[in-house]
XYZ file of C-alpha atoms in Angstrom:
423
model
C -112.796 -31.732 35.767
C -110.475 -28.841 36.996
C -110.040 -27.689 33.355
C -113.854 -28.069 32.757
C -114.528 -25.845 35.758
C -112.135 -23.218 34.596
C -113.737 -23.265 31.235
C -117.219 -22.596 32.585
C -115.776 -19.829 34.847
C -114.022 -18.187 31.809
C -117.121 -18.384 29.786
C -119.208 -16.762 32.570
C -116.650 -14.004 32.744
C -116.671 -13.420 29.216
C -120.341 -13.351 28.879
C -120.722 -10.875 31.845
C -118.290 -8.580 29.969
C -120.416 -8.577 26.904
C -123.830 -8.396 28.594
C -124.390 -5.813 31.314
C -125.644 -7.094 34.443
C -129.399 -6.527 34.945
C -130.318 -5.389 38.455
C -133.594 -6.555 39.568
C -134.918 -4.258 42.350
C -135.841 -6.300 45.438
C -139.137 -5.707 46.801
C -139.221 -4.850 50.444
C -141.137 -7.352 52.537
C -144.878 -6.618 53.108
C -145.193 -5.772 56.857
C -147.238 -8.293 58.602
C -149.746 -6.516 60.736
C -151.043 -8.547 63.788
C -154.832 -8.451 64.319
C -153.937 -7.230 67.834
C -152.286 -4.050 66.243
C -155.424 -2.971 64.388
C -157.608 -0.616 66.258
C -161.375 -1.165 66.629
C -163.236 1.586 64.611
C -165.860 2.019 67.552
C -163.399 2.193 70.438
C -160.153 3.200 68.953
C -158.329 0.568 70.746
C -156.369 -2.457 69.568
C -157.120 -5.941 71.079
C -154.260 -5.542 73.531
C -155.274 -2.007 74.619
C -158.805 -3.406 75.010
C -157.624 -6.118 77.471
C -155.590 -3.450 79.566
C -158.608 -1.038 79.594
C -160.962 -3.876 80.818
C -158.440 -4.923 83.303
C -158.183 -1.554 84.838
C -162.012 -1.021 85.214
C -162.387 -4.438 86.656
C -159.666 -3.982 89.230
C -161.137 -0.566 90.096
C -164.458 -2.168 90.658
C -163.036 -4.143 93.521
C -162.220 -1.015 95.446
C -165.831 0.306 94.696
C -167.073 -3.058 96.096
C -165.216 -2.516 99.433
C -166.539 0.951 99.753
C -170.145 -0.475 99.465
C -169.490 -3.525 101.546
C -167.859 -1.902 104.477
C -170.193 0.951 104.817
C -173.558 -1.021 105.302
C -172.484 -3.011 108.459
C -170.405 -0.283 109.742
C -173.548 1.929 109.871
C -175.847 -0.802 111.280
C -173.417 -1.915 114.071
C -172.545 1.689 114.922
C -176.085 2.630 115.356
C -176.853 -0.536 117.369
C -173.962 0.450 119.689
C -175.602 3.862 119.949
C -178.830 2.273 121.016
C -180.660 3.929 118.115
C -184.327 2.735 117.309
C -184.597 0.188 114.560
C -186.335 2.715 112.120
C -183.228 4.956 112.586
C -180.951 2.132 111.736
C -183.113 1.444 108.653
C -182.567 5.095 107.502
C -178.768 4.638 107.620
C -179.041 1.514 105.547
C -181.365 3.308 103.028
C -179.302 6.546 102.706
C -176.748 5.254 100.262
C -179.377 3.880 97.835
C -181.509 7.041 98.090
C -178.448 9.170 97.295
C -177.740 7.019 94.237
C -181.410 6.976 92.938
C -181.735 10.728 93.362
C -178.280 11.453 91.689
C -178.463 9.012 88.748
C -180.998 11.297 86.575
C -178.474 14.040 86.414
C -175.237 11.882 85.803
C -175.623 11.047 82.071
C -175.192 14.527 81.398
C -172.105 14.715 83.655
C -170.683 11.686 81.834
C -170.933 13.416 78.554
C -169.269 16.558 79.614
C -166.598 15.302 82.019
C -163.538 12.857 81.308
C -164.462 9.389 82.581
C -161.279 9.096 84.608
C -161.846 12.480 86.295
C -165.369 11.562 87.205
C -164.395 8.233 88.724
C -161.751 10.105 90.652
C -164.234 12.697 92.005
C -166.709 9.991 92.960
C -164.197 7.942 94.865
C -162.635 11.224 96.532
C -166.203 11.810 97.812
C -166.612 8.463 99.260
C -163.050 8.491 100.758
C -163.596 11.921 102.379
C -166.995 10.528 103.500
C -165.355 7.765 105.565
C -163.102 10.390 107.160
C -165.942 12.674 108.029
C -167.789 9.688 109.663
C -164.966 9.319 112.005
C -165.052 12.889 113.089
C -168.858 13.394 113.396
C -170.162 10.841 115.794
C -173.847 11.383 115.778
C -176.733 9.757 113.942
C -178.070 12.796 111.885
C -174.577 13.477 110.467
C -174.087 9.838 109.512
C -177.240 9.630 107.779
C -176.458 12.858 105.707
C -172.961 11.566 105.234
C -173.918 8.219 103.903
C -176.370 9.827 101.542
C -173.731 12.115 100.074
C -171.442 8.968 99.917
C -174.130 7.076 97.839
C -174.418 10.042 95.598
C -170.627 10.163 95.167
C -170.167 6.439 94.538
C -172.793 6.495 91.808
C -170.249 8.118 89.522
C -167.678 5.183 89.393
C -170.748 2.774 89.440
C -172.308 4.260 86.368
C -169.139 5.073 84.427
C -167.598 1.776 85.321
C -170.558 -0.368 83.788
C -170.634 2.022 80.657
C -166.860 1.567 80.345
C -167.108 -2.137 80.356
C -169.993 -2.377 77.902
C -168.372 0.124 75.534
C -165.086 -1.394 75.356
C -165.771 -5.286 75.439
C -166.383 -7.165 72.275
C -169.854 -8.710 71.663
C -168.764 -12.379 71.583
C -167.368 -12.077 74.987
C -169.546 -9.613 76.596
C -171.281 -11.652 79.337
C -168.071 -13.326 80.388
C -166.349 -10.007 80.728
C -169.281 -8.640 82.751
C -169.108 -11.678 84.910
C -165.597 -10.907 85.601
C -166.688 -7.341 86.394
C -169.495 -8.687 88.721
C -167.184 -11.035 90.643
C -164.594 -8.199 91.232
C -167.349 -5.987 92.636
C -169.094 -8.619 94.807
C -165.564 -9.911 95.963
C -164.943 -6.321 97.259
C -168.474 -6.181 98.587
C -167.935 -9.538 100.604
C -164.475 -8.383 101.764
C -166.005 -5.386 103.573
C -167.787 -7.280 106.373
C -164.478 -9.399 106.786
C -162.407 -6.234 107.036
C -164.809 -4.875 109.607
C -164.699 -8.116 111.587
C -160.851 -7.539 111.965
C -160.913 -3.765 112.468
C -163.931 -3.573 114.708
C -166.172 -0.525 114.692
C -164.433 1.637 117.173
C -161.246 3.718 116.557
C -159.864 5.108 113.280
C -159.215 1.770 111.554
C -162.484 1.003 109.809
C -162.735 4.331 108.422
C -159.187 4.196 107.203
C -160.110 0.942 105.542
C -162.916 2.512 103.608
C -160.847 5.388 102.481
C -158.112 2.749 101.184
C -160.851 0.993 99.348
C -161.728 4.216 97.537
C -158.039 4.843 96.815
C -157.822 1.216 95.237
C -160.663 2.025 92.868
C -158.632 5.134 91.679
C -155.123 3.755 91.222
C -155.952 1.315 88.235
C -158.069 3.952 86.500
C -155.276 6.490 86.637
C -152.799 3.921 85.286
C -155.059 3.347 82.315
C -156.316 6.887 81.858
C -155.259 6.804 78.061
C -157.459 3.720 77.550
C -160.707 5.130 78.736
C -163.625 5.062 76.313
C -164.952 8.398 74.852
C -168.397 8.895 76.249
C -168.779 12.461 75.215
C -171.001 11.503 72.201
C -173.539 9.713 74.335
C -176.938 11.565 74.347
C -178.823 11.892 77.782
C -182.143 10.157 77.513
C -185.174 10.329 79.626
C -185.875 7.530 82.248
C -188.981 6.263 80.420
C -187.237 6.234 76.928
C -184.284 4.146 78.510
C -186.806 1.552 79.759
C -188.461 1.510 76.303
C -185.103 0.886 74.644
C -184.070 -2.026 76.956
C -187.129 -3.414 78.806
C -185.858 -6.846 79.493
C -182.635 -5.393 81.028
C -184.590 -3.043 83.224
C -186.883 -5.902 84.242
C -183.864 -7.950 85.162
C -182.288 -5.053 87.127
C -185.224 -4.377 89.250
C -185.861 -8.125 89.995
C -182.135 -8.754 90.638
C -182.160 -5.929 93.307
C -185.296 -7.234 94.788
C -184.072 -10.864 95.176
C -180.535 -9.886 96.082
C -181.737 -7.624 98.932
C -184.523 -10.138 99.811
C -181.789 -12.837 100.355
C -179.093 -10.857 101.883
C -181.238 -8.881 104.335
C -184.064 -11.205 105.321
C -182.824 -14.858 104.619
C -181.106 -14.729 108.137
C -184.333 -14.195 109.844
C -185.916 -17.063 108.096
C -182.880 -19.301 109.137
C -183.047 -18.425 112.651
C -187.014 -18.796 112.836
C -186.564 -22.636 112.397
C -184.127 -22.910 115.293
C -180.745 -22.211 114.010
C -178.177 -19.950 115.779
C -177.170 -16.504 114.596
C -173.611 -17.975 113.899
C -175.262 -20.753 111.525
C -177.266 -18.025 109.755
C -173.888 -15.998 109.153
C -172.193 -19.102 107.804
C -175.149 -19.617 105.371
C -174.860 -16.046 104.136
C -171.072 -16.483 103.610
C -172.000 -19.490 101.321
C -174.469 -17.529 99.515
C -171.638 -15.081 98.685
C -169.269 -17.896 97.844
C -171.763 -19.274 95.511
C -172.377 -15.932 93.729
C -168.602 -15.539 93.080
C -167.871 -19.128 92.089
C -170.653 -19.547 89.626
C -170.651 -16.181 87.964
C -168.157 -17.062 85.179
C -170.308 -20.106 84.426
C -173.247 -17.804 83.976
C -171.100 -15.553 81.789
C -169.967 -18.506 79.561
C -173.580 -19.738 79.049
C -174.704 -15.976 78.307
C -172.328 -15.853 75.560
C -173.016 -19.396 74.123
C -176.896 -18.919 73.798
C -179.456 -16.204 73.219
C -179.275 -14.013 76.368
C -182.908 -13.352 76.694
C -183.592 -17.016 76.478
C -181.056 -17.775 79.018
C -182.598 -15.098 81.253
C -185.837 -17.073 81.253
C -183.811 -20.383 82.120
C -182.296 -18.395 84.980
C -185.693 -17.239 86.319
C -187.138 -20.834 86.090
C -184.045 -22.131 87.885
C -184.593 -19.490 90.681
C -188.234 -20.447 91.050
C -187.251 -24.039 91.450
C -184.469 -23.536 94.097
C -186.403 -21.005 96.044
C -189.448 -23.339 95.980
C -187.379 -26.016 97.633
C -186.166 -24.043 100.478
C -189.072 -24.982 102.925
C -188.390 -28.596 102.386
C -184.522 -28.424 102.929
C -184.002 -25.561 105.332
C -183.758 -27.912 108.127
C -181.483 -30.428 106.286
C -178.114 -28.815 106.541
C -176.281 -30.859 103.760
C -178.788 -30.302 101.009
C -179.581 -26.687 102.346
C -175.938 -25.752 101.751
C -175.969 -26.955 98.211
C -179.287 -25.199 97.483
C -177.980 -21.915 99.037
C -174.602 -22.167 97.020
C -176.613 -22.546 93.842
C -178.950 -19.707 94.675
C -176.085 -17.436 95.172
C -174.918 -17.911 91.647
C -178.485 -17.297 90.190
C -179.047 -14.184 92.324
C -175.968 -12.274 90.906
C -176.517 -13.817 87.531
C -179.595 -11.680 86.923
C -177.463 -8.528 87.235
C -174.691 -9.838 85.144
C -177.068 -11.114 82.360
C -179.146 -8.062 82.542
C -176.146 -5.650 82.106
C -174.851 -7.893 79.224
C -178.193 -7.881 77.501
C -178.243 -3.937 78.001
C -174.938 -3.579 76.134
C -176.152 -5.732 73.276
C -179.410 -3.952 72.777
C -178.303 -0.383 73.328
C -176.903 1.873 70.869
C -173.303 3.237 71.897
C -174.783 6.963 71.977
C -177.499 5.791 74.449
C -175.359 3.639 76.769
C -174.605 6.014 79.448
C -178.299 7.092 79.897
C -179.687 3.526 79.674
C -177.184 2.312 82.251
C -178.252 5.095 84.643
C -181.739 3.765 84.318
C -180.414 0.152 84.803
C -178.793 1.129 88.149
C -181.955 3.008 89.242
C -184.090 0.110 88.579
C -181.695 -2.012 90.352
C -181.720 0.269 93.600
C -185.540 0.549 93.268
C -185.779 -3.175 93.472
C -183.480 -3.033 96.502
C -185.561 -0.551 98.200
C -188.933 -2.350 97.525
C -187.793 -5.952 98.111
C -187.235 -5.830 101.925
C -190.272 -3.871 102.629
C -192.693 -6.319 100.567
C -190.900 -9.407 101.738
C -190.867 -8.094 105.451
C -194.724 -7.719 105.427
C -195.102 -11.145 103.915
C -192.820 -12.750 106.637
C -194.858 -11.388 109.466
C -197.346 -14.290 109.266
C -194.703 -16.994 108.540
C -190.935 -16.223 108.190
C -190.127 -19.039 105.846
C -193.317 -19.200 103.672
C -193.546 -15.467 103.582
C -189.876 -15.225 102.386
C -190.421 -17.871 99.820
C -193.676 -16.629 98.508
C -192.341 -13.126 97.978
C -189.519 -14.379 95.974
C -191.748 -16.589 93.811
C -194.375 -14.085 93.126
C -191.917 -11.475 92.109
C -190.077 -14.127 89.891
C -193.487 -14.905 88.163
C -194.097 -11.290 87.518
C -190.582 -10.963 86.086
C -190.948 -13.990 83.764
C -194.263 -12.636 82.515
C -192.532 -9.376 81.567
C -189.674 -11.255 79.762
C -192.262 -13.382 77.850
C -193.954 -10.141 76.583
C -190.640 -8.506 75.658
C -189.973 -8.433 71.863
C -187.061 -10.716 70.839
C -184.024 -8.500 69.991
C -181.303 -11.368 69.774
């Protein structure tokens, strides 16, 4: 065996001496490109960059929610402590919405000419400085003007934030991402009254808290400034054209603003009218907010699993059933709590689903303008809802409250039924 091995070794050596070695070039391995490293042609972002971009704008939305949620009760309670007439207190409540509605028609042009990050920073800066000015100008006319200007300022991060989300998110997860966006905003909104309960309305603390909320909205955006979408190609459109392009979304925005304000502004009156205490009414309102936050991702999941327009009809039908049951259960604490929890999820669901449907139907170049119209419709519903429902409740607080919500929902469902299917 040893000799045989040497023989074969010698043979190999002799053969190699006669025949030159043939060198076969080795191919370099083909690089494996992860799908996460491939940039989307529309956004220019990879999958990982898309996630970071969405995380930044969703985190920023929490600070915007604090700016909103703190300002409303701060104005109302301060005016009450100043013994202002109720109609003047109503003005301080309506001033931010009025500023938003009047500013929004001009903002799509701003969005196309100014970097989104810079625009958000400017809007938050106006809100933060507004809180500082409220502390130094302690009189009703100054507060009404300042709250108007703060509303106009916060319209920038509101519009750009929603346009950012709808531009960057993928279609198959659109409603779930927007649900997270809504959860972040309404969590900040709900935190506002809790912060005010801790700080009180006197002294500098509530105003510092409002300014901190504005700063919280800016920090994540600055960290992700290289991942902001390019909105410079958007084409400003007229309000009527925006409604024509996405009628179902506009109807959802108006109805969502109508019923949200109806419940948050006037439901405490209906609860107290049947013999409950103010404390019980506030607890119910907290439960309404908890239901909205908790159930929002369920709404988002369902909105991605089935045609969104069809699910909007389902949500409208569910609202009619739950609201119609209120007179029967408002004096039954256990069932009433369950009912309110579910209604909270449905209320915010109209906004979530409407915004998702807008992103699905709108072309990228029209997104900023249509989003501006969407926010205007929402604030329009917020202005109309309390007025119409307040008149209806003069005869019967509970039945007027329920009837105004049901009639509004019936009109909303009729609009949806006449909307061409664009699934």
